[in-house]
mmCIF file of C-alpha atoms in Angstrom:
data_model
loop_
_atom_site.group_PDB
_atom_site.id
_atom_site.type_symbol
_atom_site.label_atom_id
_atom_site.label_comp_id
_atom_site.label_asym_id
_atom_site.label_seq_id
_atom_site.Cartn_x
_atom_site.Cartn_y
_atom_site.Cartn_z
ATOM 1 C CA MET A 1 39.518 20.199 2.742
ATOM 2 C CA LYS A 2 40.313 20.643 6.225
ATOM 3 C CA ASN A 3 37.440 21.301 9.105
ATOM 4 C CA LYS A 4 36.721 24.419 9.932
ATOM 5 C CA LYS A 5 36.809 25.588 13.557
ATOM 6 C CA ARG A 6 32.988 25.789 14.347
ATOM 7 C CA ILE A 7 31.919 28.438 16.943
ATOM 8 C CA THR A 8 28.438 27.960 18.734
ATOM 9 C CA ILE A 9 26.753 31.324 20.247
ATOM 10 C CA VAL A 10 23.824 29.989 22.416
ATOM 11 C CA GLY A 11 21.603 33.119 23.528
ATOM 12 C CA LEU A 12 21.243 35.772 21.383
ATOM 13 C CA GLY A 13 20.091 38.601 23.394
ATOM 14 C CA GLY A 14 22.390 42.291 24.113
ATOM 15 C CA VAL A 15 26.035 39.570 24.989
ATOM 16 C CA GLY A 16 25.728 36.988 23.209
ATOM 17 C CA GLY A 17 24.354 39.061 20.366
ATOM 18 C CA PHE A 18 26.747 41.228 19.958
ATOM 19 C CA TYR A 19 29.400 38.988 19.872
ATOM 20 C CA GLY A 20 28.287 37.178 17.850
ATOM 21 C CA GLY A 21 26.619 39.119 15.492
ATOM 22 C CA LEU A 22 30.717 40.260 15.164
ATOM 23 C CA LEU A 23 32.431 37.271 15.024
ATOM 24 C CA ALA A 24 29.760 35.749 12.099
ATOM 25 C CA ASN A 25 30.008 39.254 10.377
ATOM 26 C CA LYS A 26 33.845 38.754 10.451
ATOM 27 C CA TYR A 27 34.138 34.951 9.665
ATOM 28 C CA GLN A 28 31.384 34.581 7.275
ATOM 29 C CA ASP A 29 33.889 34.190 4.224
ATOM 30 C CA SER A 30 36.535 32.366 6.676
ATOM 31 C CA GLN A 31 37.714 28.451 5.625
ATOM 32 C CA ASP A 32 39.402 28.024 8.414
ATOM 33 C CA ILE A 33 36.376 29.185 11.206
ATOM 34 C CA GLU A 34 32.862 29.499 11.398
ATOM 35 C CA VAL A 35 29.787 30.413 14.084
ATOM 36 C CA CYS A 36 27.105 29.462 14.189
ATOM 37 C CA PHE A 37 23.592 30.514 16.915
ATOM 38 C CA VAL A 38 21.206 29.041 18.784
ATOM 39 C CA ALA A 39 18.170 31.258 19.287
ATOM 40 C CA ARG A 40 14.166 30.755 18.628
ATOM 41 C CA GLY A 41 11.258 33.125 17.544
ATOM 42 C CA LYS A 42 11.282 36.148 15.238
ATOM 43 C CA HIS A 43 14.762 37.081 15.954
ATOM 44 C CA LEU A 44 15.870 33.107 14.978
ATOM 45 C CA ASP A 45 13.405 34.076 11.431
ATOM 46 C CA ALA A 46 14.590 38.028 11.599
ATOM 47 C CA VAL A 47 18.990 35.822 11.350
ATOM 48 C CA LYS A 48 17.767 33.759 8.908
ATOM 49 C CA GLU A 49 15.476 36.273 6.919
ATOM 50 C CA LYS A 50 18.927 39.211 6.545
ATOM 51 C CA GLY A 51 21.433 38.493 9.028
ATOM 52 C CA LEU A 52 22.349 39.981 12.788
ATOM 53 C CA THR A 53 23.157 43.504 12.811
ATOM 54 C CA VAL A 54 24.992 44.567 15.525
ATOM 55 C CA LEU A 55 24.568 48.873 16.093
ATOM 56 C CA SER A 56 28.040 49.885 18.233
ATOM 57 C CA LYS A 57 28.957 53.865 18.777
ATOM 58 C CA ASP A 58 29.269 55.366 15.043
ATOM 59 C CA SER A 59 29.200 51.690 13.196
ATOM 60 C CA GLU A 60 27.213 48.905 12.291
ATOM 61 C CA VAL A 61 27.980 45.357 10.894
ATOM 62 C CA VAL A 62 26.237 42.527 9.787
ATOM 63 C CA GLY A 63 26.596 39.497 10.575
ATOM 64 C CA HIS A 64 25.429 35.927 8.335
ATOM 65 C CA PRO A 65 25.796 33.103 10.572
ATOM 66 C CA ALA A 66 26.800 29.628 8.910
ATOM 67 C CA LEU A 67 23.698 27.872 11.578
ATOM 68 C CA ALA A 68 21.051 29.583 12.756
ATOM 69 C CA THR A 69 18.813 27.058 14.320
ATOM 70 C CA SER A 70 16.661 26.464 17.703
ATOM 71 C CA SER A 71 17.618 23.197 17.746
ATOM 72 C CA TRP A 72 21.275 21.611 18.520
ATOM 73 C CA SER A 73 20.275 18.530 16.650
ATOM 74 C CA ASP A 74 21.288 20.653 13.737
ATOM 75 C CA ILE A 75 24.795 21.291 14.967
ATOM 76 C CA LYS A 76 26.198 18.620 15.427
ATOM 77 C CA HIS A 77 29.049 19.127 16.706
ATOM 78 C CA THR A 78 31.041 22.256 18.034
ATOM 79 C CA ASP A 79 34.648 23.507 19.111
ATOM 80 C CA TYR A 80 33.165 26.368 20.934
ATOM 81 C CA ILE A 81 30.408 27.066 23.031
ATOM 82 C CA ILE A 82 29.843 30.565 24.303
ATOM 83 C CA ILE A 83 26.803 30.877 26.368
ATOM 84 C CA ALA A 84 24.917 34.358 26.747
ATOM 85 C CA THR A 85 21.456 32.755 28.225
ATOM 86 C CA LYS A 86 20.055 34.107 31.427
ATOM 87 C CA GLY A 87 20.556 32.064 34.051
ATOM 88 C CA TYR A 88 17.205 31.187 34.306
ATOM 89 C CA ASP A 89 17.550 28.676 31.314
ATOM 90 C CA LEU A 90 20.725 27.619 32.421
ATOM 91 C CA SER A 91 20.007 23.625 33.254
ATOM 92 C CA GLN A 92 17.308 23.446 29.963
ATOM 93 C CA THR A 93 20.659 24.377 28.027
ATOM 94 C CA ILE A 94 22.966 21.636 28.980
ATOM 95 C CA ALA A 95 20.432 19.614 28.653
ATOM 96 C CA ASP A 96 20.062 20.791 25.248
ATOM 97 C CA MET A 97 23.905 20.520 24.329
ATOM 98 C CA LYS A 98 25.077 18.085 25.722
ATOM 99 C CA GLY A 99 24.772 15.800 22.568
ATOM 100 C CA CYS A 100 27.297 18.400 21.106
ATOM 101 C CA VAL A 101 29.556 19.247 23.271
ATOM 102 C CA GLY A 102 32.353 16.473 22.439
ATOM 103 C CA GLU A 103 36.273 15.145 24.414
ATOM 104 C CA HIS A 104 37.803 19.175 22.586
ATOM 105 C CA THR A 105 34.442 21.449 23.018
ATOM 106 C CA VAL A 106 34.486 24.046 24.765
ATOM 107 C CA ILE A 107 32.684 25.821 26.749
ATOM 108 C CA ILE A 108 32.561 29.614 27.948
ATOM 109 C CA PRO A 109 30.072 31.288 29.915
ATOM 110 C CA LEU A 110 29.199 34.757 30.178
ATOM 111 C CA LEU A 111 26.115 34.527 32.232
ATOM 112 C CA ASN A 112 26.763 37.119 35.393
ATOM 113 C CA GLY A 113 27.460 35.191 38.251
ATOM 114 C CA VAL A 114 30.504 32.555 39.402
ATOM 115 C CA GLU A 115 27.094 29.604 39.575
ATOM 116 C CA ALA A 116 27.029 28.630 35.533
ATOM 117 C CA TYR A 117 30.482 28.157 35.703
ATOM 118 C CA GLU A 118 30.168 26.011 38.574
ATOM 119 C CA GLN A 119 27.189 23.989 36.640
ATOM 120 C CA LEU A 120 28.822 23.795 33.820
ATOM 121 C CA VAL A 121 32.024 21.764 35.389
ATOM 122 C CA ALA A 122 29.558 19.514 36.983
ATOM 123 C CA VAL A 123 28.153 18.492 33.996
ATOM 124 C CA PHE A 124 31.733 18.065 31.698
ATOM 125 C CA GLY A 125 34.627 18.665 33.745
ATOM 126 C CA GLU A 126 36.413 21.627 34.146
ATOM 127 C CA ALA A 127 39.425 20.544 31.781
ATOM 128 C CA ARG A 128 36.333 21.690 28.940
ATOM 129 C CA VAL A 129 35.080 25.277 30.754
ATOM 130 C CA TRP A 130 36.840 27.599 31.061
ATOM 131 C CA GLN A 131 35.544 31.193 32.896
ATOM 132 C CA GLY A 132 33.949 33.882 31.514
ATOM 133 C CA CYS A 133 33.580 37.396 31.645
ATOM 134 C CA THR A 134 31.599 40.534 30.064
ATOM 135 C CA TYR A 135 31.894 43.871 30.426
ATOM 136 C CA MET A 136 29.195 46.053 27.682
ATOM 137 C CA VAL A 137 26.141 46.808 27.555
ATOM 138 C CA SER A 138 23.458 46.473 24.853
ATOM 139 C CA ARG A 139 20.105 45.406 23.804
ATOM 140 C CA LEU A 140 18.316 43.821 22.132
ATOM 141 C CA LYS A 141 16.131 46.988 20.355
ATOM 142 C CA GLU A 142 14.493 44.484 17.844
ATOM 143 C CA ALA A 143 13.978 41.544 16.511
ATOM 144 C CA GLY A 144 17.608 40.590 14.020
ATOM 145 C CA VAL A 145 19.459 43.756 15.607
ATOM 146 C CA ILE A 146 21.636 44.531 18.667
ATOM 147 C CA ASP A 147 22.442 48.147 19.823
ATOM 148 C CA ASN A 148 25.363 49.741 22.415
ATOM 149 C CA PRO A 149 25.484 52.119 22.569
ATOM 150 C CA SER A 150 28.308 53.522 23.741
ATOM 151 C CA GLY A 151 30.514 50.909 22.038
ATOM 152 C CA ARG A 152 32.280 49.761 25.661
ATOM 153 C CA GLN A 153 32.936 45.948 25.602
ATOM 154 C CA ARG A 154 35.331 43.799 26.971
ATOM 155 C CA ILE A 155 35.483 39.542 27.178
ATOM 156 C CA LEU A 156 37.756 38.340 29.560
ATOM 157 C CA PHE A 157 38.256 34.252 30.100
ATOM 158 C CA GLY A 158 40.538 31.413 30.874
ATOM 159 C CA ARG A 159 41.329 29.518 33.964
ATOM 160 C CA ASP A 160 43.448 29.973 36.474
ATOM 161 C CA ARG A 161 47.229 30.312 37.120
ATOM 162 C CA GLU A 162 47.586 29.448 33.262
ATOM 163 C CA VAL A 163 47.204 30.958 29.466
ATOM 164 C CA THR A 164 47.152 27.937 27.362
ATOM 165 C CA GLN A 165 48.256 27.901 23.261
ATOM 166 C CA GLU A 166 44.759 26.712 22.848
ATOM 167 C CA MET A 167 43.558 30.290 24.991
ATOM 168 C CA SER A 168 46.019 31.943 23.023
ATOM 169 C CA ASP A 169 44.816 31.790 20.145
ATOM 170 C CA PHE A 170 40.660 31.781 20.890
ATOM 171 C CA GLU A 171 41.463 35.546 22.308
ATOM 172 C CA THR A 172 43.172 36.094 18.540
ATOM 173 C CA VAL A 173 40.652 34.675 17.106
ATOM 174 C CA LEU A 174 37.882 36.923 18.353
ATOM 175 C CA LYS A 175 40.201 39.846 18.818
ATOM 176 C CA GLU A 176 40.516 39.675 14.429
ATOM 177 C CA ALA A 177 36.110 40.556 14.639
ATOM 178 C CA ASN A 178 37.371 43.248 16.396
ATOM 179 C CA VAL A 179 35.929 41.482 20.198
ATOM 180 C CA ASN A 180 37.938 43.543 23.262
ATOM 181 C CA ALA A 181 39.441 39.775 24.470
ATOM 182 C CA GLU A 182 42.171 38.580 26.998
ATOM 183 C CA ALA A 183 42.579 36.371 28.184
ATOM 184 C CA THR A 184 43.958 35.573 31.709
ATOM 185 C CA SER A 185 45.477 33.569 33.952
ATOM 186 C CA GLU A 186 44.096 35.611 37.121
ATOM 187 C CA ILE A 187 40.145 34.645 35.498
ATOM 188 C CA SER A 188 38.474 33.595 39.743
ATOM 189 C CA ARG A 189 39.234 37.299 40.716
ATOM 190 C CA GLU A 190 38.624 39.249 37.751
ATOM 191 C CA VAL A 191 34.943 37.067 37.867
ATOM 192 C CA TRP A 192 34.363 37.628 41.213
ATOM 193 C CA GLU A 193 35.031 41.424 41.043
ATOM 194 C CA LYS A 194 32.666 42.024 38.704
ATOM 195 C CA TYR A 195 29.942 39.138 40.489
ATOM 196 C CA ILE A 196 30.807 40.898 44.088
ATOM 197 C CA LEU A 197 29.087 44.217 42.491
ATOM 198 C CA VAL A 198 26.205 42.979 40.594
ATOM 199 C CA SER A 199 25.109 41.063 43.188
ATOM 200 C CA ALA A 200 25.067 43.881 46.377
ATOM 201 C CA SER A 201 23.965 46.143 43.324
ATOM 202 C CA ALA A 202 20.924 44.053 41.789
ATOM 203 C CA MET A 203 20.090 43.086 45.293
ATOM 204 C CA ALA A 204 20.163 47.001 47.073
ATOM 205 C CA THR A 205 18.537 48.102 44.102
ATOM 206 C CA ALA A 206 15.693 45.774 43.615
ATOM 207 C CA TYR A 207 14.727 45.389 47.897
ATOM 208 C CA TYR A 208 15.022 49.453 47.947
ATOM 209 C CA ASN A 209 12.653 49.982 44.160
ATOM 210 C CA SER A 210 16.108 52.785 43.519
ATOM 211 C CA THR A 211 18.480 53.658 41.448
ATOM 212 C CA PHE A 212 22.450 53.039 41.604
ATOM 213 C CA GLY A 213 22.708 56.233 42.970
ATOM 214 C CA GLY A 214 20.244 56.706 45.416
ATOM 215 C CA VAL A 215 20.987 53.274 47.458
ATOM 216 C CA MET A 216 24.846 54.866 47.146
ATOM 217 C CA GLU A 217 23.563 57.803 48.468
ATOM 218 C CA HIS A 218 20.669 56.805 51.225
ATOM 219 C CA HIS A 219 22.293 53.566 52.193
ATOM 220 C CA PRO A 220 25.357 53.018 52.368
ATOM 221 C CA GLU A 221 26.367 50.695 55.331
ATOM 222 C CA GLU A 222 23.503 48.605 54.085
ATOM 223 C CA MET A 223 25.697 49.120 50.354
ATOM 224 C CA LYS A 224 28.432 48.067 52.584
ATOM 225 C CA GLN A 225 27.408 44.771 54.433
ATOM 226 C CA LEU A 226 26.325 43.380 50.863
ATOM 227 C CA LEU A 227 30.270 43.545 49.763
ATOM 228 C CA VAL A 228 32.173 42.281 52.954
ATOM 229 C CA GLU A 229 29.310 39.049 52.966
ATOM 230 C CA ALA A 230 30.454 39.107 49.222
ATOM 231 C CA SER A 231 33.836 39.192 50.065
ATOM 232 C CA ALA A 232 34.442 36.954 51.922
ATOM 233 C CA ILE A 233 32.339 34.007 50.480
ATOM 234 C CA GLY A 234 34.586 34.597 47.602
ATOM 235 C CA LYS A 235 38.009 35.275 50.200
ATOM 236 C CA LYS A 236 36.687 31.635 51.460
ATOM 237 C CA LYS A 237 36.059 29.705 47.815
ATOM 238 C CA GLY A 238 40.308 31.153 47.585
ATOM 239 C CA VAL A 239 39.806 33.580 45.391
ATOM 240 C CA ALA A 240 42.501 35.859 45.740
ATOM 241 C CA LEU A 241 40.722 39.311 45.963
ATOM 242 C CA SER A 242 42.536 42.214 46.956
ATOM 243 C CA ALA A 243 42.393 42.633 50.942
ATOM 244 C CA ASP A 244 41.299 46.255 50.024
ATOM 245 C CA ILE A 245 37.862 44.736 47.468
ATOM 246 C CA VAL A 246 35.643 46.570 49.094
ATOM 247 C CA SER A 247 36.923 49.841 49.012
ATOM 248 C CA VAL A 248 37.624 49.268 45.197
ATOM 249 C CA ILE A 249 33.915 48.394 44.602
ATOM 250 C CA THR A 250 33.300 50.830 46.131
ATOM 251 C CA GLU A 251 34.619 53.471 44.197
ATOM 252 C CA ARG A 252 33.359 51.320 41.559
ATOM 253 C CA LEU A 253 29.762 52.006 42.937
ATOM 254 C CA LYS A 254 29.642 55.595 42.576
ATOM 255 C CA ALA A 255 31.260 56.152 39.250
ATOM 256 C CA ILE A 256 27.812 54.501 38.315
ATOM 257 C CA PRO A 257 26.044 57.106 36.588
ATOM 258 C CA TYR A 258 23.884 57.766 39.029
ATOM 259 C CA GLU A 259 20.097 57.749 37.607
ATOM 260 C CA SER A 260 21.194 53.530 36.372
ATOM 261 C CA THR A 261 19.566 50.802 37.414
ATOM 262 C CA THR A 262 20.277 47.140 37.436
ATOM 263 C CA SER A 263 18.657 44.038 34.659
ATOM 264 C CA MET A 264 16.927 42.347 38.251
ATOM 265 C CA HIS A 265 15.588 45.540 39.345
ATOM 266 C CA SER A 266 13.664 46.554 36.239
ATOM 267 C CA ASP A 267 12.697 43.015 36.041
ATOM 268 C CA PHE A 268 11.289 43.563 39.807
ATOM 269 C CA THR A 269 10.008 46.602 38.661
ATOM 270 C CA ALA A 270 7.696 44.456 35.968
ATOM 271 C CA LEU A 271 6.497 41.947 37.498
ATOM 272 C CA LYS A 272 8.224 39.136 35.198
ATOM 273 C CA GLU A 273 7.657 35.907 35.431
ATOM 274 C CA HIS A 274 12.099 35.204 35.952
ATOM 275 C CA ASN A 275 14.290 37.735 38.364
ATOM 276 C CA GLU A 276 17.647 36.188 38.706
ATOM 277 C CA LEU A 277 17.330 36.605 42.599
ATOM 278 C CA GLY A 278 18.419 33.044 42.971
ATOM 279 C CA ILE A 279 22.001 34.091 41.264
ATOM 280 C CA MET A 280 22.452 38.033 43.032
ATOM 281 C CA GLY A 281 21.211 36.761 45.812
ATOM 282 C CA GLY A 282 20.204 33.038 46.510
ATOM 283 C CA TYR A 283 23.226 32.191 45.786
ATOM 284 C CA MET A 284 24.793 34.361 48.617
ATOM 285 C CA VAL A 285 22.902 32.545 51.125
ATOM 286 C CA ARG A 286 23.417 29.123 49.845
ATOM 287 C CA GLN A 287 27.098 29.785 50.689
ATOM 288 C CA GLY A 288 27.383 31.356 53.425
ATOM 289 C CA VAL A 289 25.476 28.217 54.685
ATOM 290 C CA LEU A 290 28.069 25.201 52.834
ATOM 291 C CA LEU A 291 31.285 28.302 54.335
ATOM 292 C CA GLY A 292 29.746 29.002 57.733
ATOM 293 C CA LEU A 293 29.490 32.277 57.048
ATOM 294 C CA GLU A 294 26.534 34.617 58.087
ATOM 295 C CA THR A 295 25.556 36.580 55.485
ATOM 296 C CA PRO A 296 23.072 38.380 57.693
ATOM 297 C CA MET A 297 21.972 41.611 54.264
ATOM 298 C CA TYR A 298 21.665 39.095 51.835
ATOM 299 C CA LYS A 299 19.063 37.196 54.077
ATOM 300 C CA GLN A 300 17.052 39.779 54.887
ATOM 301 C CA MET A 301 17.051 41.215 50.835
ATOM 302 C CA CYS A 302 16.438 38.016 49.454
ATOM 303 C CA ASN A 303 13.657 37.408 52.255
ATOM 304 C CA HIS A 304 11.349 39.931 51.215
ATOM 305 C CA LEU A 305 12.515 40.272 47.563
ATOM 306 C CA VAL A 306 11.147 36.464 47.702
ATOM 307 C CA VAL A 307 7.945 36.815 49.665
ATOM 308 C CA TYR A 308 7.565 40.120 46.874
ATOM 309 C CA SER A 309 8.012 38.012 43.740
ATOM 310 C CA GLY A 310 6.674 35.548 44.769
ATOM 311 C CA SER A 311 9.684 33.984 43.241
ATOM 312 C CA LYS A 312 10.567 30.123 44.108
ATOM 313 C CA TYR A 313 13.857 30.933 45.577
ATOM 314 C CA LYS A 314 15.125 28.730 49.229
ATOM 315 C CA GLY A 315 17.743 30.331 50.964
ATOM 316 C CA ASN A 316 16.887 29.111 54.265
#
């Protein structure tokens, strides 16, 4: 009997849990594909006991993975790894999963920012890491249950300049599980357009302790400066961003509901031990130094938020 293709999802929060649940539901009786989860705590216990429930607008599915574990040593080998952990957990995840990454394993990060991809390439090589990003709002409602109230979701993945047969095949695997997936040859642009938006909005909402609508209404010049600085970094790194990228993203920001905010802002107000300041702001400051670009607004906000949070970020 031929070996099944194995897809492993690590990080079963709002993103990994949603997509993992759909995949596990679709392929739990498949002769060709099996889905594995790496998770921990009460969430893992609930998944082992009764599967992973995914709520999405008007639907509910339950996914039963072939294996759910807290230990990569139980996985042994895998063809695909979808990483949906928090950015600050990535270094430990890389160390833990090394033994499961073979010469044909494909790794797809769905983390905020672009640094995760760069970290993974540095360890595993460009050939085995695809870039990826996702658009969705979902959350871990309770142990074993993921909720995506709007039902909207989208994954883009791939490498620049080519969509290989392997990428097309994986797109089909995702689509058949009702994942809105697209393999694209312009993935860097897609990833950076999202990153510029989430980075600038995370910094501004946390800095001003405000909502999306609040920063757009009361601090439009500061928001524009963040977008200008972030776009300049992307372009200097060779990303094919459009000439009007700042105005394009500004319009997207204006379309977000006024009272919405960012997860980083929520983490700051909750005084959580970990936050994404290094991913959303620190990366931009460090890249500015490396590339010879000034990032005064990012520096100002980073320096303030470092003091506010007691973060270990070192930006200067």
